[in-house]
Coordinates of N, CA and C in Angstrom, one line a residue:
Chain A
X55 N -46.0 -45.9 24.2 CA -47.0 -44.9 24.4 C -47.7 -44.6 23.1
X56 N -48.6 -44.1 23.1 CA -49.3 -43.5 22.0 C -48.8 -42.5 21.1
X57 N -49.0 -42.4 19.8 CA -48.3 -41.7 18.8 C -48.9 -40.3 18.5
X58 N -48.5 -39.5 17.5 CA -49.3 -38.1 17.1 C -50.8 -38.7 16.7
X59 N -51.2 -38.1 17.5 CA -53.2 -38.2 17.0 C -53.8 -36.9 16.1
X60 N -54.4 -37.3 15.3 CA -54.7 -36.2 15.3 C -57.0 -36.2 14.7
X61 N -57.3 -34.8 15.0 CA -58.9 -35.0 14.2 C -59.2 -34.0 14.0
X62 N -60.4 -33.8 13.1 CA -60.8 -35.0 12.9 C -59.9 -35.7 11.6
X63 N -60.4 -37.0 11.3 CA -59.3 -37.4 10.4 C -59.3 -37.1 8.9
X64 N -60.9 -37.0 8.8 CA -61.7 -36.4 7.6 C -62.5 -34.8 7.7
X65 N -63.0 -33.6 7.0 CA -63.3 -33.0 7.1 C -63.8 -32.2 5.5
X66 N -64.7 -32.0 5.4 CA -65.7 -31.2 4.7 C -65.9 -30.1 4.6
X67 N -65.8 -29.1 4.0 CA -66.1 -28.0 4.4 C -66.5 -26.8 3.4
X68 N -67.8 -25.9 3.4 CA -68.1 -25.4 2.4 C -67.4 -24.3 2.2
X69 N -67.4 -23.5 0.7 CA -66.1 -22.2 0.8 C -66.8 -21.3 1.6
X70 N -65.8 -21.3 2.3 CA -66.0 -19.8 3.3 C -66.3 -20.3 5.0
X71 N -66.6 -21.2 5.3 CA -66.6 -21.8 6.4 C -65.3 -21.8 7.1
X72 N -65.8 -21.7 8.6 CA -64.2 -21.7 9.1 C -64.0 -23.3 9.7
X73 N -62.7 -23.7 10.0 CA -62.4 -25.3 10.5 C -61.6 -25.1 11.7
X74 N -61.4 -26.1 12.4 CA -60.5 -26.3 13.4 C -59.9 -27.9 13.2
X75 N -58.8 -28.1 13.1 CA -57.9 -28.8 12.8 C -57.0 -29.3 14.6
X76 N -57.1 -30.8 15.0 CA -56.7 -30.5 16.2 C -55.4 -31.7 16.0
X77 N -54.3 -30.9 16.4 CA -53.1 -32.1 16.9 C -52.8 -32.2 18.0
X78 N -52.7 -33.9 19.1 CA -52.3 -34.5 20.1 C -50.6 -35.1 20.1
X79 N -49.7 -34.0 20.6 CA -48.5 -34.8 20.1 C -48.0 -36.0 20.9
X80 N -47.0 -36.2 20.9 CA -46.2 -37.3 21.8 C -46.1 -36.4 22.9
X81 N -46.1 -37.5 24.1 CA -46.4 -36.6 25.6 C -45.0 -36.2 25.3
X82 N -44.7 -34.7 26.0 CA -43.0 -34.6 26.4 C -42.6 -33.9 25.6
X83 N -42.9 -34.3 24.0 CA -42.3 -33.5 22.9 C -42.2 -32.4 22.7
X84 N -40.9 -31.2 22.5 CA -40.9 -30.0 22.9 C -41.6 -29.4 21.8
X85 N -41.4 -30.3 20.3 CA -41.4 -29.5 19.0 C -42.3 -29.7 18.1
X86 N -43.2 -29.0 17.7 CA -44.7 -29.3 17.0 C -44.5 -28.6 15.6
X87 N -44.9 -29.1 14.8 CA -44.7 -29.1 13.0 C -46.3 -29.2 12.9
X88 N -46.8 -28.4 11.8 CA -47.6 -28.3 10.8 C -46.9 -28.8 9.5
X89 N -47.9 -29.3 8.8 CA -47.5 -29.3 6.9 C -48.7 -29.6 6.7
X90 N -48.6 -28.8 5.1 CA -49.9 -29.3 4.2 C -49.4 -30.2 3.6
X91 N -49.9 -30.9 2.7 CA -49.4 -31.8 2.6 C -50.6 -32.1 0.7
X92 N -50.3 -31.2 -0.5 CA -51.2 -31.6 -1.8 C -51.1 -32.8 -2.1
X93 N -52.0 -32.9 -2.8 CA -52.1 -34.8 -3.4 C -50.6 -34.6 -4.7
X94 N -50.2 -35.9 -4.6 CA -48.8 -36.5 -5.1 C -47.7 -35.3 -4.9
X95 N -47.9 -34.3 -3.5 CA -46.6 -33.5 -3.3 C -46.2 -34.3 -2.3
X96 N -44.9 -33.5 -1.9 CA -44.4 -33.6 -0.2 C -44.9 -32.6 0.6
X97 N -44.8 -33.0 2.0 CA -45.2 -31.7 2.8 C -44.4 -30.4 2.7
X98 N -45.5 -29.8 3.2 CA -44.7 -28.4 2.5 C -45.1 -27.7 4.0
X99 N -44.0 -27.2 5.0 CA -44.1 -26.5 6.4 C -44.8 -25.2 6.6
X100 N -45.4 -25.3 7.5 CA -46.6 -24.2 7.9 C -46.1 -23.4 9.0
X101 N -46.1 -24.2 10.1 CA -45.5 -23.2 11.0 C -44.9 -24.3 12.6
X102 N -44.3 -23.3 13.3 CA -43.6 -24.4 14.3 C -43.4 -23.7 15.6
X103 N -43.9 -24.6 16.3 CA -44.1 -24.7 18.3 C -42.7 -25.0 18.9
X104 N -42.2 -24.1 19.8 CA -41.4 -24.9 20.7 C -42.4 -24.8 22.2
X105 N -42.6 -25.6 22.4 CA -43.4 -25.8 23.4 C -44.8 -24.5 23.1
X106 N -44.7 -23.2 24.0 CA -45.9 -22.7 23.6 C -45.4 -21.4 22.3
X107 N -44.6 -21.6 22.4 CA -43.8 -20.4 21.8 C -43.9 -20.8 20.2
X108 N -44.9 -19.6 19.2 CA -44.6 -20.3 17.7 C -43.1 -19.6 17.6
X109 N -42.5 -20.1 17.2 CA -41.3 -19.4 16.6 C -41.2 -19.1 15.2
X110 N -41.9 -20.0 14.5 CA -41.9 -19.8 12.6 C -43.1 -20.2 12.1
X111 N -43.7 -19.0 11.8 CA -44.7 -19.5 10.8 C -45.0 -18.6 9.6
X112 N -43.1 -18.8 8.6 CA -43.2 -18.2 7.5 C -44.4 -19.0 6.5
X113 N -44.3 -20.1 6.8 CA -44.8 -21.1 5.7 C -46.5 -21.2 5.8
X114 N -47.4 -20.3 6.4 CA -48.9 -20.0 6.5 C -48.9 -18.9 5.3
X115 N -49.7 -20.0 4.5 CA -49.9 -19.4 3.3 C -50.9 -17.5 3.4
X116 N -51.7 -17.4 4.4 CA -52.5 -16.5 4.2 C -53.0 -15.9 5.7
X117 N -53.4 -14.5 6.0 CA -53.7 -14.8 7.0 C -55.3 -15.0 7.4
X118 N -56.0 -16.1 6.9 CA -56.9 -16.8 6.9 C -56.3 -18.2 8.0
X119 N -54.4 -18.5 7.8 CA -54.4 -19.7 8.7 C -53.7 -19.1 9.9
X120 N -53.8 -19.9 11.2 CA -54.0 -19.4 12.6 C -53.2 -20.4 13.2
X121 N -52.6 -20.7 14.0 CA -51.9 -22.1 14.9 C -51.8 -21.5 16.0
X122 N -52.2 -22.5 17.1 CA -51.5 -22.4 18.9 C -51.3 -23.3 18.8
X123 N -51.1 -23.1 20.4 CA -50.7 -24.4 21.3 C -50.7 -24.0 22.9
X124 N -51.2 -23.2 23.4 CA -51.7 -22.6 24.0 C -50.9 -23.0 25.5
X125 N -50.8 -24.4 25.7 CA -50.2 -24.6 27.0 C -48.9 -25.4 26.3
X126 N -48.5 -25.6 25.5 CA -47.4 -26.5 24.7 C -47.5 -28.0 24.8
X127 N -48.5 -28.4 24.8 CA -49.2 -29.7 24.2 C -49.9 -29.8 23.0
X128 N -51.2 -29.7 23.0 CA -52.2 -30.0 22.2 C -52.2 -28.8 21.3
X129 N -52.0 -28.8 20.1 CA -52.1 -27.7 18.9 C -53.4 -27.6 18.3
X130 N -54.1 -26.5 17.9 CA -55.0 -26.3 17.0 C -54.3 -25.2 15.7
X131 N -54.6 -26.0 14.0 CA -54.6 -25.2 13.1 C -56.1 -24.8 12.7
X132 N -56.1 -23.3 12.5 CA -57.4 -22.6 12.4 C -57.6 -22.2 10.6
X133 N -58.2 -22.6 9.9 CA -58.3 -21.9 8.8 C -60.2 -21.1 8.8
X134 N -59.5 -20.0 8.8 CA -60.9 -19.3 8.5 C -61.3 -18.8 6.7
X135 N -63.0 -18.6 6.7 CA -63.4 -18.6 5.6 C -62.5 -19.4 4.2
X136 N -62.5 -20.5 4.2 CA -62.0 -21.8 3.6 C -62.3 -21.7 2.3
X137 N -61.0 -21.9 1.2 CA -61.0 -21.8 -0.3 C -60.6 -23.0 -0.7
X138 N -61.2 -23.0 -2.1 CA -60.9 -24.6 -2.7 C -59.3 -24.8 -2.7
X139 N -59.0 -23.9 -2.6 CA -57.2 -24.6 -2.7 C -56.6 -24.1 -1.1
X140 N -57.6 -24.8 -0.4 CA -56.6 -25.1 0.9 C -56.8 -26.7 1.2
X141 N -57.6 -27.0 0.1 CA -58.4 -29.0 -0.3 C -56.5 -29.5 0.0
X142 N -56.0 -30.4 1.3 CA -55.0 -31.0 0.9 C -55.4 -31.5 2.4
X143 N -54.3 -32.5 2.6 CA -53.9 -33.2 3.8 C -52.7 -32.2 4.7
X144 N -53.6 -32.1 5.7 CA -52.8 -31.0 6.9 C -52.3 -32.0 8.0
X145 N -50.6 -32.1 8.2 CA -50.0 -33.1 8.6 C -49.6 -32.6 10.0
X146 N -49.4 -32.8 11.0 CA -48.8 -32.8 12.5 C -47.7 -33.8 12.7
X147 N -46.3 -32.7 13.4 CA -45.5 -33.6 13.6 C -44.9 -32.7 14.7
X148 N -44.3 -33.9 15.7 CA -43.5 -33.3 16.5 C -42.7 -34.2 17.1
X149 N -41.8 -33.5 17.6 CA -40.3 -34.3 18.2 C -40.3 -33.7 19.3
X150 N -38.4 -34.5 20.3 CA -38.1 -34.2 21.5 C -37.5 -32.9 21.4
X151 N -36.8 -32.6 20.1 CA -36.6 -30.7 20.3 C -35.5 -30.9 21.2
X152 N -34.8 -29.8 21.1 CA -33.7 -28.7 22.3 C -32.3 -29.5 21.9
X153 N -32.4 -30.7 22.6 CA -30.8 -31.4 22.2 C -30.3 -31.5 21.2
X154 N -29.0 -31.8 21.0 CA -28.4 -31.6 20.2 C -27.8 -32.7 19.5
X155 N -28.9 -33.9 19.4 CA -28.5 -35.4 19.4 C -29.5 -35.4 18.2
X156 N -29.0 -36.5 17.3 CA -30.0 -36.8 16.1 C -30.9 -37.1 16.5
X157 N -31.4 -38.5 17.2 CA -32.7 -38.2 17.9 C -33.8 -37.3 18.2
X158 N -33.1 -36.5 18.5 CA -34.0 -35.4 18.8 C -34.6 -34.4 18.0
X159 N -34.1 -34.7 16.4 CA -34.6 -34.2 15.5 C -35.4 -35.0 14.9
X160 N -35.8 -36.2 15.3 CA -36.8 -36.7 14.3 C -38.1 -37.1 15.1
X161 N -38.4 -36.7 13.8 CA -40.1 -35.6 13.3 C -40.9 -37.5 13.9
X162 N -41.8 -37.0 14.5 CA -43.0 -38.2 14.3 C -44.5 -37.4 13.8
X163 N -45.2 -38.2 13.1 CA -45.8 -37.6 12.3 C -47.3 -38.5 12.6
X164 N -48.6 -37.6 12.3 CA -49.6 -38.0 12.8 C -50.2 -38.6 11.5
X165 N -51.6 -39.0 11.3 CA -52.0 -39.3 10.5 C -52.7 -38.6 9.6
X166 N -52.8 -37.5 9.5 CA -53.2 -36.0 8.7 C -54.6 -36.0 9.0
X167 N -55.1 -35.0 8.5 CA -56.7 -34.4 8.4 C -56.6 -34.4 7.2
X168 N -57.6 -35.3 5.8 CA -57.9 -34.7 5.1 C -58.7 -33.5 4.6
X169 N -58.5 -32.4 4.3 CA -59.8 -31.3 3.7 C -59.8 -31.0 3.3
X170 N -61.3 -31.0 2.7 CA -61.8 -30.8 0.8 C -62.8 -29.6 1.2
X171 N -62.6 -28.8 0.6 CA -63.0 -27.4 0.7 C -64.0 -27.4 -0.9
X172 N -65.5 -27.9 -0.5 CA -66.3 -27.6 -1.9 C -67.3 -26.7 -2.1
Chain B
X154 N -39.7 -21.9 -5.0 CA -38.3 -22.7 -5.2 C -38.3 -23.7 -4.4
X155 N -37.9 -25.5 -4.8 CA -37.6 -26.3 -4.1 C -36.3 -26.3 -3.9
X156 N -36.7 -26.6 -2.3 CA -35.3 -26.6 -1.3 C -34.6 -27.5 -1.7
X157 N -35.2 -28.8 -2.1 CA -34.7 -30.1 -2.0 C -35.0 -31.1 -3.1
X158 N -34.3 -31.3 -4.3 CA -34.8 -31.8 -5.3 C -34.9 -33.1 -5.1
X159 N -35.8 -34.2 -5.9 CA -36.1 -35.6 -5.4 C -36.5 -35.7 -7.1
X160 N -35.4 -37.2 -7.1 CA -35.9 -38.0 -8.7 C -35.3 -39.7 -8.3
X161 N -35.8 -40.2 -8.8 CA -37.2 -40.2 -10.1 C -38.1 -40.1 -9.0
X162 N -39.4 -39.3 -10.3 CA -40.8 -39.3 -9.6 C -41.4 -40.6 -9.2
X163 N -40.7 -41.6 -10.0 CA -41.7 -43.3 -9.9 C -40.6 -44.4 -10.5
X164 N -41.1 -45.0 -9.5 CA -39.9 -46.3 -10.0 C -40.2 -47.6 -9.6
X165 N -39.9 -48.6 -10.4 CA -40.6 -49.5 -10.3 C -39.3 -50.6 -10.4
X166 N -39.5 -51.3 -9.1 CA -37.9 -52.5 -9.2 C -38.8 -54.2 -9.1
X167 N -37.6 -55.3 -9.4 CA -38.3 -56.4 -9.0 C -37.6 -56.7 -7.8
X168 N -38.5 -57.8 -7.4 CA -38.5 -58.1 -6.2 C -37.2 -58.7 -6.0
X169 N -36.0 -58.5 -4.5 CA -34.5 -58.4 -4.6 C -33.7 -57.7 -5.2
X170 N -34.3 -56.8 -5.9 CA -33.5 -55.6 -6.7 C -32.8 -54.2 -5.8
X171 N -32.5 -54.0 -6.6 CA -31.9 -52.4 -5.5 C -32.5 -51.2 -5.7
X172 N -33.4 -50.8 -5.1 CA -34.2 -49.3 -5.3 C -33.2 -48.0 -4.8
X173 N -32.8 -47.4 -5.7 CA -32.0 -46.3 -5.6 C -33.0 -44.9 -5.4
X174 N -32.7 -43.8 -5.2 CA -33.4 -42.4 -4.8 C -32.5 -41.5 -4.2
X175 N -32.4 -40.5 -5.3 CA -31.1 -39.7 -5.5 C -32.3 -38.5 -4.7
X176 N -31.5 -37.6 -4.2 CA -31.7 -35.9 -3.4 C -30.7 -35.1 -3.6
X177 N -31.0 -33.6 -4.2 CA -30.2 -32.8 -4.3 C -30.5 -31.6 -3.0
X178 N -29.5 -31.1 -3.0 CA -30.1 -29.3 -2.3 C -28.9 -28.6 -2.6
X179 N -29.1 -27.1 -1.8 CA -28.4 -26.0 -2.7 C -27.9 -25.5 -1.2
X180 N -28.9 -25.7 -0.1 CA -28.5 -24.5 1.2 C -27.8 -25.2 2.3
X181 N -26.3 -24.9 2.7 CA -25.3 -25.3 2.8 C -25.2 -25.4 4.8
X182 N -26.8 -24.8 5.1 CA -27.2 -24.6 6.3 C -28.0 -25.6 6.4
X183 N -28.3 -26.8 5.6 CA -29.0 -27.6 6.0 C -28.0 -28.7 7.1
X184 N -28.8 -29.3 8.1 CA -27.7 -30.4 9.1 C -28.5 -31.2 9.4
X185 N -29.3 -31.9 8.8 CA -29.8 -33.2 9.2 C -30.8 -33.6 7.8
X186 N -30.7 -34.9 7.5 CA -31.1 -35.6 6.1 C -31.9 -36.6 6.4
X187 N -33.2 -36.5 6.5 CA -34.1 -38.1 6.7 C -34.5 -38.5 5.6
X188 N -35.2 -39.7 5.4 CA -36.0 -40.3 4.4 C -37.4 -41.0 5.3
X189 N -38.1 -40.4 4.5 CA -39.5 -40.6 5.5 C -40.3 -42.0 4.2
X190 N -40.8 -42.5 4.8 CA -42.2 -43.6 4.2 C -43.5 -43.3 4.1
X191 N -43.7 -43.4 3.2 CA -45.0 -43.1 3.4 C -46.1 -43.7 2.8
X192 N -47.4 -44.3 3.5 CA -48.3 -45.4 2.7 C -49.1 -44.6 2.4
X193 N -50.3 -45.0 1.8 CA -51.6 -44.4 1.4 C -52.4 -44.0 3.1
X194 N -53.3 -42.8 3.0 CA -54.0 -42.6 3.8 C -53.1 -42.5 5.6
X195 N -51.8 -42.8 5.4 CA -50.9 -42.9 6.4 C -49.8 -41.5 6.6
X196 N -49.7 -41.0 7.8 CA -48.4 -39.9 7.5 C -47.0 -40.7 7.5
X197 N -45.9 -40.0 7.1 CA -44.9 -40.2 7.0 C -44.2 -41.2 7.9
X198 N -43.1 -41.5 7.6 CA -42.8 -42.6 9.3 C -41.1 -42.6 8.6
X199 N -40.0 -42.3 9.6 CA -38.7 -42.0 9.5 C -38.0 -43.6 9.5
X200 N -37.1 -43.4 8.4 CA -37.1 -44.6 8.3 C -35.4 -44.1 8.4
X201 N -34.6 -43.5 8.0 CA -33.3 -43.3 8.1 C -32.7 -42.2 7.9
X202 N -32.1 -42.3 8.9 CA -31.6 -40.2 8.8 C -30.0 -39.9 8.7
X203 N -29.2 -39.3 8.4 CA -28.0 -38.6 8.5 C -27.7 -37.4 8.8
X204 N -26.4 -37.2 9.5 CA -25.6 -35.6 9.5 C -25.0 -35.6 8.2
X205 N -24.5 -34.6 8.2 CA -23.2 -34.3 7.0 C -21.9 -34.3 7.1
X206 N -21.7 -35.1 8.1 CA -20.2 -35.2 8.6 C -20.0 -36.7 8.9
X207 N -21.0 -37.3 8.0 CA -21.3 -38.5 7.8 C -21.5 -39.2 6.4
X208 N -20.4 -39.9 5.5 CA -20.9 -40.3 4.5 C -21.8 -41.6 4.1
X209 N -22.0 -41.9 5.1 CA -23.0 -43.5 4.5 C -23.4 -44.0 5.9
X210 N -24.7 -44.0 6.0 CA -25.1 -44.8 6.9 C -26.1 -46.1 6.5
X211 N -26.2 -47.2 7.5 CA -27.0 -48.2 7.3 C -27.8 -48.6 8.4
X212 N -29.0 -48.8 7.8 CA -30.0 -49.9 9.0 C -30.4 -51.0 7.8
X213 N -30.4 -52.0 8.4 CA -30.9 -53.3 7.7 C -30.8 -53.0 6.4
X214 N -32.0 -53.0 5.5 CA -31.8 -53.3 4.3 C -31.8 -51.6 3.3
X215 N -31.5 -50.6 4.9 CA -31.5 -49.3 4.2 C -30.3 -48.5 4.1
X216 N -29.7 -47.8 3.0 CA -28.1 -47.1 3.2 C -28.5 -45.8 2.9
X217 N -28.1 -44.5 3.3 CA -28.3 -43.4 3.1 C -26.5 -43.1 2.6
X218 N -26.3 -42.7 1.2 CA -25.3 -42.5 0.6 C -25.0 -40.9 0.9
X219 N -24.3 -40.0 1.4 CA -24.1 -39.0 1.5 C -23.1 -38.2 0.6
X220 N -23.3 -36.9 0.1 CA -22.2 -36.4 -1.2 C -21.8 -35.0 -0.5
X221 N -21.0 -34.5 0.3 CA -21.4 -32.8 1.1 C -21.1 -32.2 -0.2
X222 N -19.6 -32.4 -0.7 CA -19.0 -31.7 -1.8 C -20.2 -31.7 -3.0
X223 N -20.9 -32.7 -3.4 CA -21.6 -32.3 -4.2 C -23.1 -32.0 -4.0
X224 N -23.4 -32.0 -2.8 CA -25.0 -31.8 -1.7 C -25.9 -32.7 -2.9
X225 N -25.4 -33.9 -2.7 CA -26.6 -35.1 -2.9 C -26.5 -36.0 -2.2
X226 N -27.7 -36.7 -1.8 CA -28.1 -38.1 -1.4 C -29.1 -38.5 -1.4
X227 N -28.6 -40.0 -1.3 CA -29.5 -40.9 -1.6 C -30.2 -42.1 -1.0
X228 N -31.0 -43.0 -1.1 CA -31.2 -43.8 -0.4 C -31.6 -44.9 -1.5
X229 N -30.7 -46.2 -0.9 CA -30.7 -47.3 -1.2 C -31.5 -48.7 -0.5
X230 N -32.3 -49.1 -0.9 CA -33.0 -50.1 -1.2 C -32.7 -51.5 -1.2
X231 N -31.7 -52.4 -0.4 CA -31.5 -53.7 -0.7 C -32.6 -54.5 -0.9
X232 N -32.8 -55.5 -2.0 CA -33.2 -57.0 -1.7 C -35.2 -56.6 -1.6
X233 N -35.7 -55.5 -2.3 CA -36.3 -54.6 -2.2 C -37.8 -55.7 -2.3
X234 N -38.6 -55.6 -1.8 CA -39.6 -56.6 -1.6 C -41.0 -55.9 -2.0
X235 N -42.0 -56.5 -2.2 CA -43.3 -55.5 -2.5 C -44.0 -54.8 -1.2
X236 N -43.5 -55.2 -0.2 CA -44.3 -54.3 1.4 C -43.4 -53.2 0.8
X237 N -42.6 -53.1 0.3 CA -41.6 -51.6 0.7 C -42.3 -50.8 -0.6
X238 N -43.6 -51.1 -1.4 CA -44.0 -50.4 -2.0 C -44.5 -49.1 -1.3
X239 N -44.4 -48.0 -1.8 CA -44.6 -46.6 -1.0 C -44.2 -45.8 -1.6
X240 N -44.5 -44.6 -0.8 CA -44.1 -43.3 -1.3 C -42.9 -42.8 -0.8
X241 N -41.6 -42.7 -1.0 CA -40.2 -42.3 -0.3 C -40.4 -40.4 -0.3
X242 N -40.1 -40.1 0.5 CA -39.6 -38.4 0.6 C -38.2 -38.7 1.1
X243 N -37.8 -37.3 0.6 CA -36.3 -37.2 1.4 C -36.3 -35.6 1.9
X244 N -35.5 -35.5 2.6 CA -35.8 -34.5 3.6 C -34.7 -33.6 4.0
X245 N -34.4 -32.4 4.8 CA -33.8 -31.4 4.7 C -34.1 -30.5 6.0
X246 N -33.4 -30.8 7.2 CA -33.2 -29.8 8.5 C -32.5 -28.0 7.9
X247 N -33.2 -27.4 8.4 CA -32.5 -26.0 8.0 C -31.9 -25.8 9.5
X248 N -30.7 -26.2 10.0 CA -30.0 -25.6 11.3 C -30.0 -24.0 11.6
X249 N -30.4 -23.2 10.5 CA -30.6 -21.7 11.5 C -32.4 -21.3 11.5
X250 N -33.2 -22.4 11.2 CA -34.0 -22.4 12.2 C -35.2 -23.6 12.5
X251 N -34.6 -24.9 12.1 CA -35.7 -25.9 12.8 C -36.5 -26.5 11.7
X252 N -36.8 -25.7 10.4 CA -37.5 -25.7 9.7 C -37.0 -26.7 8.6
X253 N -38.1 -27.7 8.3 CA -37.8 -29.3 7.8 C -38.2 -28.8 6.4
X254 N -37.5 -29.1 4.8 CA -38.2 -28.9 3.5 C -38.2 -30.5 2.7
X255 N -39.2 -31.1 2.4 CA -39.3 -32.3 1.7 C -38.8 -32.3 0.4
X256 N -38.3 -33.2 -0.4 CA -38.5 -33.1 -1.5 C -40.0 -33.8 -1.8
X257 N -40.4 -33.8 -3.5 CA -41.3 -34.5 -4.1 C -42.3 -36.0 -3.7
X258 N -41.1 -36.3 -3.9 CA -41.4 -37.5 -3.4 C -41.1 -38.4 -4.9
X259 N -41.1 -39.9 -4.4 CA -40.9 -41.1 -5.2 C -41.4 -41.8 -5.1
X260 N -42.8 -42.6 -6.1 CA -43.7 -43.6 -5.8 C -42.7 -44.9 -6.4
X261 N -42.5 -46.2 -5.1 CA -41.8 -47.3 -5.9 C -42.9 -48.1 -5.6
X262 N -42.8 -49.2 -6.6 CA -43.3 -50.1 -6.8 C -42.6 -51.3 -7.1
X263 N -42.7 -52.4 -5.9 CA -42.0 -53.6 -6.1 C -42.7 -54.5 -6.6
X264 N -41.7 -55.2 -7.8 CA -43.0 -56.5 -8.5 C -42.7 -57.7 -7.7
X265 N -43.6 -58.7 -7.3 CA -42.9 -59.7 -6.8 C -42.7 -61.0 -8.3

């Protein structure tokens, strides 16, 4: 089956503009991950779905950023009125969740959204 | 503060050589250890994971060395070829709540 999608894949945006960021996870998967993701970092966690339920989103830097998931599929991250340093790759990931099997903790990961905030 | 320390920043092996990549951490609540891949313009992609009640695991030409007593690991590289050029992360489950912390990351570079 098909993997994490996500779009757009590219994204522009002038400061102060707001965006919508969309992730398509793996059908089924209970557990949905945000990360930003700076140029030569690692991701760094935003916030996290179990199905529609956020349960953690210490890691939103501001409250400018926003996440659902409204029916526990498809996620949208929201950044409103957009600053140069939110410019990074915004990553989607999600897994099978709940069990208690290694499996089930690993992360599948989409292809990011880059955004350059100029 | 990083959760999860990752060295070297860059590393460069020849082709057959053994690409080493050490991980430290500090929170004793972490329970699950991946190493993710990662290409340019590509997300991450899991290439080998461990518990902590596990000291060494292997897939093909990949070993995840585990240390609980001294909370490091690493991942090992056989016979290391230039496709496996990329960006290595190493990774960190927080078991009291779900929440995954990367380290840095490590750009290798295989010469052929």
């Amino acid at each position: 089956g098909a993997g994490v999608s996500q779009s757009p894949r590219y994204k522009v945006a002038k400061r102060g503009q707001d965006v919508a960021l969309r992730c398509d996870p793996i059908s089924g998967h209970v557990s949905l991950f945000w990360y930003q993701q700076a140029l030569g970092q690692g991701p760094e966690f935003l916030t996290y779905f179990q199905n529609e339920a956020q349960l953690d989103k210490s890691g939103l830097p501001s409250d400018r950023f926003f996440a659902e998931r409204p029916e526990g599929s498809v996620s949208t991250l929201k950044i409103q009125r957009t600053q140069q340093e939110d410019s990074a790759v915004y990553l989607c990931a999600s897994n099978p969740g709940l069990a208690r099997q290694l499996s089930s903790y690993e992360q599948y990961f989409g292809p990011g959204t880059r955004l350059t905030v100029t | 503060q990083q959760q999860v320390k990752q060295s070297p920043q860059s590393l460069i092996v020849q082709k057959g050589g053994i690409s080493i990549i050490n991980c430290a951490y500090e929170n004793t609540a972490f329970d699950y250890f991946p190493w993710y891949q990662q290409f340019p313009g590509k997300g991450p992609a899991l290439l080998i994971a461990i518990r902590p009640d596990v000291s060494e695991k292997k897939e093909g030409r990949f070993t995840i060395s585990f240390n609980k007593s001294a909370k490091q690991f690493s991942l090992h590289i056989m016979d290391s070829q230039p496709g496996d050029s990329a960006t290595y992360f190493c990774a960190a489950r927080s078991g009291a709540g779900n929440q995954f912390y990367f380290g840095t990351g490590t750009s290798l570079t295989v010469i052929p």
